Tab-separated table of C-alpha atoms and ligand atoms in Angstrom:
chain	number	residue	atom	x	y	z
M	1	MET	CA	87.942	111.037	79.218
M	2	GLU	CA	91.673	110.762	79.348
M	3	MET	CA	93.586	112.962	81.739
M	4	ASN	CA	95.979	115.247	79.929
M	5	ARG	CA	98.281	116.166	82.767
M	6	PHE	CA	99.623	114.568	85.899
M	7	ALA	CA	101.518	115.725	88.954
M	8	ASP	CA	103.892	113.029	90.211
M	9	LEU	CA	104.679	113.646	93.866
M	10	HIS	CA	107.143	110.806	94.457
M	11	SER	CA	110.084	109.885	92.213
M	12	HIS	CA	113.761	109.019	92.303
M	13	VAL	CA	114.843	110.872	89.178
M	14	LEU	CA	117.518	112.972	90.944
M	15	TYR	CA	120.533	110.966	89.823
M	16	GLY	CA	123.456	109.510	91.695
M	17	VAL	CA	122.117	110.030	95.217
M	18	ASP	CA	120.055	106.928	96.006
M	19	ASP	CA	118.777	103.731	94.397
M	20	GLY	CA	117.014	105.732	91.648
M	21	ALA	CA	118.544	107.139	88.449
M	22	LYS	CA	122.260	106.355	88.318
M	23	THR	CA	123.512	108.808	85.689
M	24	PRO	CA	122.481	112.147	84.164
M	25	LYS	CA	121.587	110.271	80.986
M	26	GLU	CA	119.224	107.925	82.809
M	27	ALA	CA	117.599	110.827	84.673
M	28	LEU	CA	117.027	112.761	81.456
M	29	LYS	CA	115.506	109.699	79.806
M	30	MET	CA	113.215	109.263	82.800
M	31	MET	CA	112.127	112.891	82.561
M	32	LYS	CA	111.409	112.479	78.855
M	33	MET	CA	109.448	109.329	79.567
M	34	ALA	CA	107.391	111.042	82.289
M	35	TYR	CA	106.766	114.046	80.034
M	36	ALA	CA	105.604	111.866	77.128
M	37	ASN	CA	103.252	110.184	79.586
M	38	ASN	CA	101.716	113.636	80.407
M	39	THR	CA	103.467	114.359	83.692
M	40	ARG	CA	103.801	118.145	83.968
M	41	VAL	CA	104.805	118.461	87.605
M	42	LEU	CA	107.514	116.118	88.819
M	43	CYS	CA	108.641	116.010	92.390
M	44	LEU	CA	112.161	114.684	92.977
M	45	THR	CA	112.141	112.859	96.291
M	46	PRO	CA	115.459	111.122	97.002
M	47	HIS	CA	115.546	108.877	100.050
M	48	TYR	CA	116.690	110.482	103.262
M	49	ASN	CA	117.637	108.138	106.063
M	50	PRO	CA	120.049	109.568	108.657
M	51	ARG	CA	121.597	106.116	109.049
M	52	MET	CA	122.328	105.708	105.357
M	53	THR	CA	122.370	109.058	103.573
M	54	GLU	CA	125.840	110.452	103.016
M	55	GLU	CA	125.011	112.805	100.187
M	56	SER	CA	125.474	116.486	100.817
M	57	LEU	CA	122.663	118.910	100.331
M	58	GLU	CA	124.809	121.049	98.045
M	59	ASN	CA	125.244	118.119	95.713
M	60	SER	CA	121.488	117.466	95.492
M	61	LEU	CA	120.843	121.139	94.772
M	62	LEU	CA	123.458	121.102	92.050
M	63	ILE	CA	121.877	118.081	90.382
M	64	TYR	CA	118.448	119.643	90.718
M	65	LYS	CA	119.723	122.709	88.866
M	66	VAL	CA	121.123	120.546	86.047
M	67	LEU	CA	117.747	118.852	85.620
M	68	MET	CA	115.892	122.173	85.801
M	69	LYS	CA	118.061	123.554	83.026
M	70	TYR	CA	117.302	120.523	80.886
M	71	ALA	CA	113.554	120.894	81.566
M	72	GLU	CA	113.644	124.591	80.660
M	73	GLU	CA	115.259	123.794	77.325
M	74	LYS	CA	113.399	120.654	76.296
M	75	MET	CA	110.064	120.770	78.118
M	76	PRO	CA	109.236	124.318	79.141
M	77	ASP	CA	105.850	123.432	80.627
M	78	MET	CA	107.328	120.859	83.004
M	79	THR	CA	107.780	121.912	86.633
M	80	LEU	CA	110.419	120.167	88.739
M	81	ILE	CA	110.158	120.321	92.505
M	82	LEU	CA	112.700	119.195	95.060
M	83	GLY	CA	111.590	117.170	98.056
M	84	SER	CA	112.652	114.134	100.072
M	85	GLU	CA	111.292	110.739	100.968
M	86	ILE	CA	112.116	110.798	104.654
M	87	PHE	CA	112.665	107.552	106.502
M	88	TYR	CA	110.926	108.289	109.787
M	89	HIS	CA	113.247	109.003	112.703
M	90	ASN	CA	112.669	110.776	116.000
M	91	ASP	CA	114.659	113.819	114.953
M	92	PHE	CA	112.978	114.185	111.567
M	93	ALA	CA	111.920	117.800	112.299
M	94	LYS	CA	115.472	118.686	113.244
M	95	SER	CA	116.728	117.060	110.028
M	96	ILE	CA	114.358	119.295	108.035
M	97	GLN	CA	115.260	122.411	109.995
M	98	GLN	CA	118.961	121.684	109.547
M	99	GLY	CA	118.396	121.401	105.814
M	100	LYS	CA	119.376	117.733	105.611
M	101	CYS	CA	116.110	116.851	103.899
M	102	TYR	CA	113.115	118.666	102.487
M	103	THR	CA	109.381	118.922	102.858
M	104	LEU	CA	107.429	118.691	99.600
M	105	GLY	CA	107.924	121.924	97.659
M	106	GLU	CA	108.549	123.924	100.840
M	107	SER	CA	105.031	123.108	102.082
M	108	ARG	CA	104.201	121.646	105.494
M	109	TYR	CA	103.725	118.236	103.851
M	110	VAL	CA	106.403	115.581	104.358
M	111	LEU	CA	106.671	112.356	102.379
M	112	VAL	CA	107.454	109.774	105.025
M	113	GLU	CA	108.288	106.083	104.857
M	114	PHE	CA	108.824	103.333	107.420
M	115	SER	CA	110.277	99.853	107.430
M	116	PRO	CA	107.820	97.499	105.671
M	117	LEU	CA	107.638	95.527	108.916
M	118	GLU	CA	106.889	98.473	111.210
M	119	SER	CA	103.899	97.973	113.519
M	120	HIS	CA	100.804	100.098	113.111
M	121	PHE	CA	101.261	101.397	116.672
M	122	VAL	CA	104.641	102.849	115.823
M	123	ILE	CA	103.345	104.272	112.542
M	124	GLN	CA	100.393	105.893	114.273
M	125	LYS	CA	102.558	107.325	117.035
M	126	ALA	CA	104.999	108.728	114.496
M	127	MET	CA	102.158	110.349	112.556
M	128	ASN	CA	100.931	112.022	115.737
M	129	LYS	CA	104.404	113.352	116.345
M	130	ILE	CA	104.655	114.699	112.802
M	131	PHE	CA	101.391	116.627	113.270
M	132	ALA	CA	102.521	117.848	116.682
M	133	GLU	CA	105.684	119.265	115.097
M	134	GLY	CA	103.560	121.256	112.650
M	135	TYR	CA	103.949	119.072	109.562
M	136	ILE	CA	101.410	117.038	107.596
M	137	PRO	CA	102.470	113.476	106.767
M	138	VAL	CA	102.037	111.885	103.355
M	139	LEU	CA	102.501	108.156	103.911
M	140	ALA	CA	104.643	106.799	101.061
M	141	HIS	CA	103.453	103.616	99.302
M	142	VAL	CA	100.805	102.393	101.751
M	143	GLU	CA	100.890	98.949	100.130
M	144	LYS	CA	104.414	98.251	101.437
M	145	TYR	CA	103.479	97.900	105.110
M	146	LYS	CA	102.393	94.516	106.371
M	147	SER	CA	100.711	95.956	109.462
M	148	LEU	CA	98.474	98.199	107.345
M	149	ARG	CA	96.939	95.365	105.386
M	150	GLU	CA	94.054	95.643	107.824
M	151	ILE	CA	91.986	98.327	106.169
M	152	LYS	CA	90.637	99.671	109.438
M	153	ARG	CA	94.160	100.809	110.297
M	154	VAL	CA	94.394	102.853	107.106
M	155	GLU	CA	90.979	104.268	107.934
M	156	ASP	CA	92.332	105.341	111.324
M	157	LEU	CA	95.317	107.084	109.729
M	158	ALA	CA	93.085	108.894	107.212
M	159	ALA	CA	90.818	109.965	110.086
M	160	MET	CA	93.870	111.594	111.699
M	161	GLY	CA	94.448	113.557	108.502
M	162	VAL	CA	97.319	111.464	107.163
M	163	VAL	CA	97.504	111.692	103.370
M	164	ILE	CA	97.791	108.199	101.904
M	165	GLN	CA	99.949	107.665	98.798
M	166	ALA	CA	100.025	104.485	96.706
M	167	ASN	CA	102.270	103.558	93.779
M	168	ALA	CA	100.843	103.521	90.261
M	169	SER	CA	102.527	100.185	89.563
M	170	SER	CA	100.457	98.572	92.323
M	171	VAL	CA	97.283	99.528	90.475
M	172	VAL	CA	98.170	98.115	87.072
M	173	ASP	CA	101.337	96.001	87.006
M	174	GLU	CA	101.474	92.233	87.252
M	175	ILE	CA	102.108	92.075	90.964
M	176	ALA	CA	101.056	89.855	93.860
M	177	ALA	CA	97.311	89.282	93.729
M	178	ASP	CA	96.827	90.178	97.395
M	179	THR	CA	98.506	93.577	96.900
M	180	LYS	CA	96.291	94.311	93.944
M	181	LYS	CA	93.201	93.282	95.876
M	182	TYR	CA	94.243	95.471	98.808
M	183	ILE	CA	94.855	98.554	96.617
M	184	ARG	CA	91.524	98.118	94.907
M	185	ALA	CA	89.713	97.778	98.232
M	186	LEU	CA	91.360	101.020	99.402
M	187	LEU	CA	90.390	102.769	96.168
M	188	LYS	CA	86.819	101.615	96.575
M	189	LYS	CA	86.700	103.230	100.005
M	190	LYS	CA	88.562	106.288	98.700
M	191	LEU	CA	91.253	105.748	101.288
M	192	ILE	CA	94.021	106.571	98.830
M	193	HIS	CA	94.532	110.296	98.274
M	194	ILE	CA	97.489	110.431	95.913
M	195	ILE	CA	98.927	108.015	93.372
M	196	SER	CA	102.528	108.570	92.312
M	197	SER	CA	105.077	106.646	90.288
M	198	ASP	CA	107.870	106.190	92.847
M	199	GLY	CA	109.855	105.862	89.612
M	200	HIS	CA	113.397	104.561	90.096
M	201	ASN	CA	114.461	103.617	86.569
M	202	LEU	CA	113.342	103.152	82.958
M	203	LEU	CA	112.270	99.546	83.230
M	204	ASP	CA	110.511	97.825	86.105
M	205	ARG	CA	110.038	100.981	88.186
M	206	ALA	CA	109.361	103.594	85.535
M	207	PRO	CA	108.014	107.127	86.147
M	208	LEU	CA	104.616	106.447	84.572
M	209	LEU	CA	101.090	107.331	85.703
M	210	GLY	CA	98.955	107.108	82.539
M	211	GLU	CA	97.859	103.509	82.711
M	212	ALA	CA	96.944	103.684	86.393
M	213	ALA	CA	94.987	106.923	85.803
M	214	ASP	CA	93.034	105.254	82.992
M	215	TYR	CA	92.304	102.338	85.273
M	216	VAL	CA	90.930	104.558	88.058
M	217	SER	CA	88.888	106.657	85.592
M	218	ASP	CA	87.370	103.554	84.041
M	219	HIS	CA	86.742	101.480	87.170
M	220	PHE	CA	86.024	104.130	89.788
M	221	ASP	CA	85.266	107.675	88.772
M	222	GLU	CA	86.878	110.411	86.835
M	223	ASP	CA	86.698	113.025	89.572
M	224	TYR	CA	88.508	110.683	91.913
M	225	ALA	CA	91.188	110.063	89.267
M	226	GLN	CA	91.643	113.826	88.861
M	227	LYS	CA	92.158	114.149	92.605
M	228	LEU	CA	94.624	111.247	92.842
M	229	PHE	CA	96.820	112.102	89.893
M	230	TYR	CA	96.677	115.881	89.777
M	231	GLN	CA	94.581	117.954	92.163
M	232	ASN	CA	95.739	116.501	95.478
M	233	PRO	CA	99.450	116.493	94.620
M	234	ILE	CA	99.072	120.133	93.533
M	235	ARG	CA	97.276	120.953	96.789
M	236	VAL	CA	100.227	119.437	98.673
M	237	LEU	CA	102.721	121.561	96.760
M	238	MET	CA	100.603	124.672	97.307
M	239	ASP	CA	100.335	123.836	101.005
M	240	LYS	CA	96.538	123.623	100.903
M	241	LYS	CA	94.391	121.293	102.984
M	242	ILE	CA	93.369	117.898	101.622
M	243	LYS	CA	90.203	116.112	102.596
M	244	THR	CA	91.294	112.660	103.793
M	245	VAL	CA	87.917	111.198	104.817
M	246	GLY	CA	84.443	111.204	103.300
M	247	ILE	CA	85.631	111.871	99.729
M	248	GLY	CA	82.942	111.660	97.050
O	301	FE2	FE1	110.288	106.099	96.988
């Protein structure tokens, strides 16, 4: 059975603030594309890195309002949520409290990324700190980190309660064979909890989930696909607990 609605927790559709959509026109086209692909909840998660981000919060809110207005007019059953993809830094909690970046939909969940070369020790320590500060980490694009290619390390993170996110393109696109193999091994062990688009543009990093959802439904199971592409992202936005180990 095909899924008829998706919740995309990670995208760069908010235009003009990072390496995602450049113009209002591109952002609107991306929204249309996501909508046609059955996305009904779209989280806008611009990068936040205190060393790089210059954008003001007011500006992001303004752009968010422009996109919301467009959604209301053209796709009334689409929900847009503002969040951030936070590059981990020691003061991340302060950055959130000061309103420099956002949790996901005002929940306790934070979408967090690291340098692709970060060690698993540092990642694990950071995750502990995030929990200690009262937040729940969603690890952005697990497939990007070299040190996590050892599956046991992802298992350890899931055992801590870290929510693991992977990109839809890594499930279905023509990408490096070892990445594909890794993602499929994680799926087999149900160590991925959310699949999102991480959409940046209309071409090679598009905001699409349909093909990856079909793949998971066909090759794994439908219940798992429902969790990855809809139920778990919704649970995040509603600030409800997610089971990160022993799924299915
Ligand atoms: Fe991203």
